[in-house]
Short mmCIF file of C-alpha atoms in Angstrom, two decimals:
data_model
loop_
_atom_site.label_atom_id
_atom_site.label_comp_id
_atom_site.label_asym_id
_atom_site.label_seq_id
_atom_site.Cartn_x
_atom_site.Cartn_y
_atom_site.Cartn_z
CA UNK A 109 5.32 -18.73 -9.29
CA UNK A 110 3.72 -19.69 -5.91
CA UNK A 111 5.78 -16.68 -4.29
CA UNK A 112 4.29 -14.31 -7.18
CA UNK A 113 0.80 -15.81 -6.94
CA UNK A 114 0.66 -15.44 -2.80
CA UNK A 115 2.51 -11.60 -2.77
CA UNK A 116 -0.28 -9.95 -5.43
CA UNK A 117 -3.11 -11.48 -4.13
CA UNK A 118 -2.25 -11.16 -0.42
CA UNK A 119 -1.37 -7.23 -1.17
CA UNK A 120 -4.24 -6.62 -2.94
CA UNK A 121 -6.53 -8.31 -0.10
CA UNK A 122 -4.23 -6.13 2.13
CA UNK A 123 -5.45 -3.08 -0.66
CA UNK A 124 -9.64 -3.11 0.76
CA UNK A 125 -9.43 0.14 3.21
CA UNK A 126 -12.59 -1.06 5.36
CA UNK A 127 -12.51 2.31 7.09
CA UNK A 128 -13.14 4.03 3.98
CA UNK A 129 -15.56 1.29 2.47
CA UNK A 130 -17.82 0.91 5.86
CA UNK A 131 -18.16 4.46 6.17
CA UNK A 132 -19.39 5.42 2.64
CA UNK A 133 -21.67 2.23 3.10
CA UNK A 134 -23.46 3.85 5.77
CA UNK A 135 -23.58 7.48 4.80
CA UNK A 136 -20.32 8.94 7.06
CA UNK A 137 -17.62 11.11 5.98
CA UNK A 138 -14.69 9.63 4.47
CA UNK A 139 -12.59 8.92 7.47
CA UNK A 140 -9.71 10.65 5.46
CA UNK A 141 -11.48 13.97 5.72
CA UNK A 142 -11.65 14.58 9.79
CA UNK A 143 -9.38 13.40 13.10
CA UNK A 144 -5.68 12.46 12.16
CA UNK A 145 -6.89 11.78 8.67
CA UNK A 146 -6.09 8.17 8.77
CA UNK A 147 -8.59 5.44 7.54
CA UNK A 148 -8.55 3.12 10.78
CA UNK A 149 -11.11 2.23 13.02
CA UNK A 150 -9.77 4.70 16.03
CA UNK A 151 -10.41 8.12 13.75
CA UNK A 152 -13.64 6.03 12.80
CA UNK A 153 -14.64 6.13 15.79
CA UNK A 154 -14.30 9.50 16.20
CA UNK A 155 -17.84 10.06 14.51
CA UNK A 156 -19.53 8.61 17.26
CA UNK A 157 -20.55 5.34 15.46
CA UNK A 158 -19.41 2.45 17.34
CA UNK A 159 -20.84 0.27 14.77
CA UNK A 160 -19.07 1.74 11.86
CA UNK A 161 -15.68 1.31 14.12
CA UNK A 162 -16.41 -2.28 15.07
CA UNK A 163 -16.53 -3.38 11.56
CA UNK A 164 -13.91 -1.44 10.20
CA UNK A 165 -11.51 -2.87 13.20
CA UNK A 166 -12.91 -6.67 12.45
CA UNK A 167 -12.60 -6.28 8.24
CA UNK A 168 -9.15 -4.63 8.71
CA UNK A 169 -8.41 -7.26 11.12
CA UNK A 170 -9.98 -10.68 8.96
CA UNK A 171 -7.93 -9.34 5.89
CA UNK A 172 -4.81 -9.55 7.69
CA UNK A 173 -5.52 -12.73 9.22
CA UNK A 174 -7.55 -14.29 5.81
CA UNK A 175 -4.29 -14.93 3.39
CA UNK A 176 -1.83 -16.01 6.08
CA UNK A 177 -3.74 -18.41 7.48
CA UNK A 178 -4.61 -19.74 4.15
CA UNK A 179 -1.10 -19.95 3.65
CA UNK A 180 -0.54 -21.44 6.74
CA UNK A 181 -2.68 -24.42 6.21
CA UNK A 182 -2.40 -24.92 2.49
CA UNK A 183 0.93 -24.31 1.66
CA UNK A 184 2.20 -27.78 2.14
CA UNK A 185 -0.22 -28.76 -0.86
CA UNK A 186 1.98 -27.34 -3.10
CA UNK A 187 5.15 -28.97 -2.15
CA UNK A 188 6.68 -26.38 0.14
CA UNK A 189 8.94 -27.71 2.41
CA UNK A 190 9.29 -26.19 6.27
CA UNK A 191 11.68 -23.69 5.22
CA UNK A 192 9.73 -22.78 2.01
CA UNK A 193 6.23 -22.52 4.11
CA UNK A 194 8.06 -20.08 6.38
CA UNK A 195 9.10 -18.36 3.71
CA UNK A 196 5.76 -18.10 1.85
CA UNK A 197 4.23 -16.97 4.90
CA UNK A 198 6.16 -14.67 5.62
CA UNK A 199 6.19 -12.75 2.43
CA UNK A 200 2.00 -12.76 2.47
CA UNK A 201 2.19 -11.45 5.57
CA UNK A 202 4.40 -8.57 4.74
CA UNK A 203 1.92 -8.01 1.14
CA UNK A 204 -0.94 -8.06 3.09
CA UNK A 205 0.42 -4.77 5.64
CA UNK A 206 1.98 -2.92 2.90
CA UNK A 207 -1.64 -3.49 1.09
CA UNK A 208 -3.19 -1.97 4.09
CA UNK A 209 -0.57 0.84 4.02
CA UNK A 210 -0.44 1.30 0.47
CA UNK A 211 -3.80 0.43 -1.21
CA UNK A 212 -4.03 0.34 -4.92
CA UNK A 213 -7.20 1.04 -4.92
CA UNK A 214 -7.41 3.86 -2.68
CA UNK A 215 -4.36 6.07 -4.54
CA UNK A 216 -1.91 3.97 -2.37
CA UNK A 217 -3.36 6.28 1.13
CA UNK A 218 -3.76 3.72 3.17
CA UNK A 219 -3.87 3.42 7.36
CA UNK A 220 -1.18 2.63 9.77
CA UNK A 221 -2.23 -0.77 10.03
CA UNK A 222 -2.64 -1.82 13.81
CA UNK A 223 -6.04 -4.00 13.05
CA UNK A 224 -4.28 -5.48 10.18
CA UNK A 225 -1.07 -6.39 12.00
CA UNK A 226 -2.96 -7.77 14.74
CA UNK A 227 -4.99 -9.95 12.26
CA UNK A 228 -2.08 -11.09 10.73
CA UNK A 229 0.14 -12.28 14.13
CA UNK A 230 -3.41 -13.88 14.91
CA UNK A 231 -2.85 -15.79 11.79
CA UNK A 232 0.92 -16.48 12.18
CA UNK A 233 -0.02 -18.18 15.97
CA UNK A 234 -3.00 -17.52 17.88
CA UNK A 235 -0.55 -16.89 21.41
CA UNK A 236 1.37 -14.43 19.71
CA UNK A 237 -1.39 -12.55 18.18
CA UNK A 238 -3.13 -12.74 22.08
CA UNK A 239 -0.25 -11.41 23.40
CA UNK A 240 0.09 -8.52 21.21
CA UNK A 241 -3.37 -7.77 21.78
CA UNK A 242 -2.90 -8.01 25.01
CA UNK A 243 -0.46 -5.59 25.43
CA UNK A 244 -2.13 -3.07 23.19
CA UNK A 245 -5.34 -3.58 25.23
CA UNK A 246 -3.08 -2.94 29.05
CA UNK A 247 -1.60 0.44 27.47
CA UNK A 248 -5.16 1.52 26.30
CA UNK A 249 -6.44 0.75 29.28
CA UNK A 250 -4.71 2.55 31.67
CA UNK A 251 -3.39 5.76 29.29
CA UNK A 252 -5.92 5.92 26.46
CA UNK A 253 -3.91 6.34 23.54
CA UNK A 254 -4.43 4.19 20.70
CA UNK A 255 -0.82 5.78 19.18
CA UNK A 256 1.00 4.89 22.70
CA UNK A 257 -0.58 1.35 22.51
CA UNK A 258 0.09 0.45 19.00
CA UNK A 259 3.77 1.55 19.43
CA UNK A 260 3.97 -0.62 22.24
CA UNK A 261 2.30 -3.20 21.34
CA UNK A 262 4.66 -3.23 17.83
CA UNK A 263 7.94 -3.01 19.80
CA UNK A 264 7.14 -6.38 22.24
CA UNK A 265 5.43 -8.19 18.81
CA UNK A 266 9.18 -8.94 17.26
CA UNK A 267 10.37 -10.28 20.74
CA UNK A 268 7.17 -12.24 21.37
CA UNK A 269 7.47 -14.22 18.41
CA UNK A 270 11.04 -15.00 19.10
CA UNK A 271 10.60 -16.20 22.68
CA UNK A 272 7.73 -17.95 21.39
CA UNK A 273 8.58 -20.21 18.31
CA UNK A 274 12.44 -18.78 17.82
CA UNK A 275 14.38 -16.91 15.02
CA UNK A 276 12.75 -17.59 11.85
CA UNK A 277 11.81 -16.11 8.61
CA UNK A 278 8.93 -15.00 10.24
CA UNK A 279 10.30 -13.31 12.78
CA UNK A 280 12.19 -10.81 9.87
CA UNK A 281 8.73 -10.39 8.31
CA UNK A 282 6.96 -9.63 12.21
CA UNK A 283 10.09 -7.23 12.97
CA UNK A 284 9.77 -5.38 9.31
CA UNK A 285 6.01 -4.99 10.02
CA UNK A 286 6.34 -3.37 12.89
CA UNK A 287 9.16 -1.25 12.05
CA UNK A 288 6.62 0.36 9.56
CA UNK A 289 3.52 0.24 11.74
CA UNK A 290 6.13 2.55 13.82
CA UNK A 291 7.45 4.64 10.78
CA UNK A 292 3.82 5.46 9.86
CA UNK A 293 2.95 6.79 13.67
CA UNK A 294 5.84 8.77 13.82
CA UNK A 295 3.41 12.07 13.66
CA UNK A 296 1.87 10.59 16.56
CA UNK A 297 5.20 10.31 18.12
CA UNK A 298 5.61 14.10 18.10
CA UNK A 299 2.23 14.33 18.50
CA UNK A 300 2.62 12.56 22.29
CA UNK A 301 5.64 13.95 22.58
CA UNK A 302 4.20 17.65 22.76
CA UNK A 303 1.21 15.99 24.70
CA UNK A 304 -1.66 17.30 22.01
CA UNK A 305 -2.32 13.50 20.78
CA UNK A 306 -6.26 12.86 20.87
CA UNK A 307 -7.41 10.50 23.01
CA UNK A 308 -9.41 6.95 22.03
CA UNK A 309 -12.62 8.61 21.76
CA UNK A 310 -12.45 11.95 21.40
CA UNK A 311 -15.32 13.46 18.79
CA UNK A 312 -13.93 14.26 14.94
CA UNK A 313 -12.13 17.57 14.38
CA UNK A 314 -11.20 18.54 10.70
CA UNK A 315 -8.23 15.94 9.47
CA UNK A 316 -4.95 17.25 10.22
CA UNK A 317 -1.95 17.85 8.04
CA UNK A 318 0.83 15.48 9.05
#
């Protein structure tokens, strides 16, 4: 039941698009509507309101992190063992992305879930979260692209958490997350590939079909 109990509520957590909920809360267009037509705090930021894109990235970011880390520290209450607390975590932290991804509430259109990912490492261990952040933050540096960083950033994730702590349950759930996070920027892929992928920061353009 525990299992049950920790996937639902963890997915719909996961399901409260921040992007979509900040904007209408302070009169901008639905973030679906302009840019690549994703509800993240990049095309967010697209408007021109660094505000709006702060708090998108920091609610998408806390609702990863939020039902881990309550997992985290309060599983053992309920008589999980090592292996089972592995196991619970790991299954809220895959609910909680596919939430993002998928939101009930939002007719299942959802972002690509780079805030929430990082949120949810953060949760798993603060180093490996860090160094996925890190990473993310070096390739936006130096080529800004958000798309180029978050595929980076999701290919090292799998092997940080390895070299880290070791092969665990939670490395399957950290190498399935970013296996989607990659799936869901494979229009960006082409997008860098044919070298017309918009920059961190450049101004809104009518959402594109993808």
């Amino acid at each position: 039941m525990i299992y049950l109990i920790v996937a639902v509520a963890s997915y719909l957590i996961g399901s409260i698009s921040f992007a979509v909920v900040v904007s209408s809360a302070m009169g901008l267009a639905d973030p679906r509507s302009y840019g690549s037509g994703n509800p993240g705090a990049t095309n967010v930021l697209r408007t021109g309101n660094k505000l709006a894109a702060i708090l998108t990235l920091v609610g998408d970011a806390f609702k990863g992190w939020l039902p881990v880390w309550l997992v985290g520290h309060f599983g053992a209450r309920f008589g999980l063992d090592a292996t089972g607390l592995a196991t619970v975590i790991a299954l809220s932290a895959i609910a909680v992305f596919l939430g993002h991804l998928y939101p009930i509430f939002f007719r299942f259109q959802g972002g690509k879930g780079v805030a929430t990912a990082a949120g949810v490492l953060l949760a798993i261990h603060p180093a490996l979260g860090l160094a996925t952040l890190l990473t993310w933050l070096i390739i936006a540096f130096f080529f800004r692209y958000s798309s180029l960083a978050a595929l980076v950033a999701a290919v090292f994730a799998p092997f940080f958490q390895v070299f880290l702590f070791g092969p665990s349950r939670i490395s399957l759930a950290v190498l399935a997350m970013s296996a989607l996070l990659v799936w869901r920027h494979r229009a960006n892929i082409s997008k860098l590939l044919a070298g017309k992928e918009s920059r961190i920061g450049d101004k809104k353009k009518p959402a594109a079909v993808e």
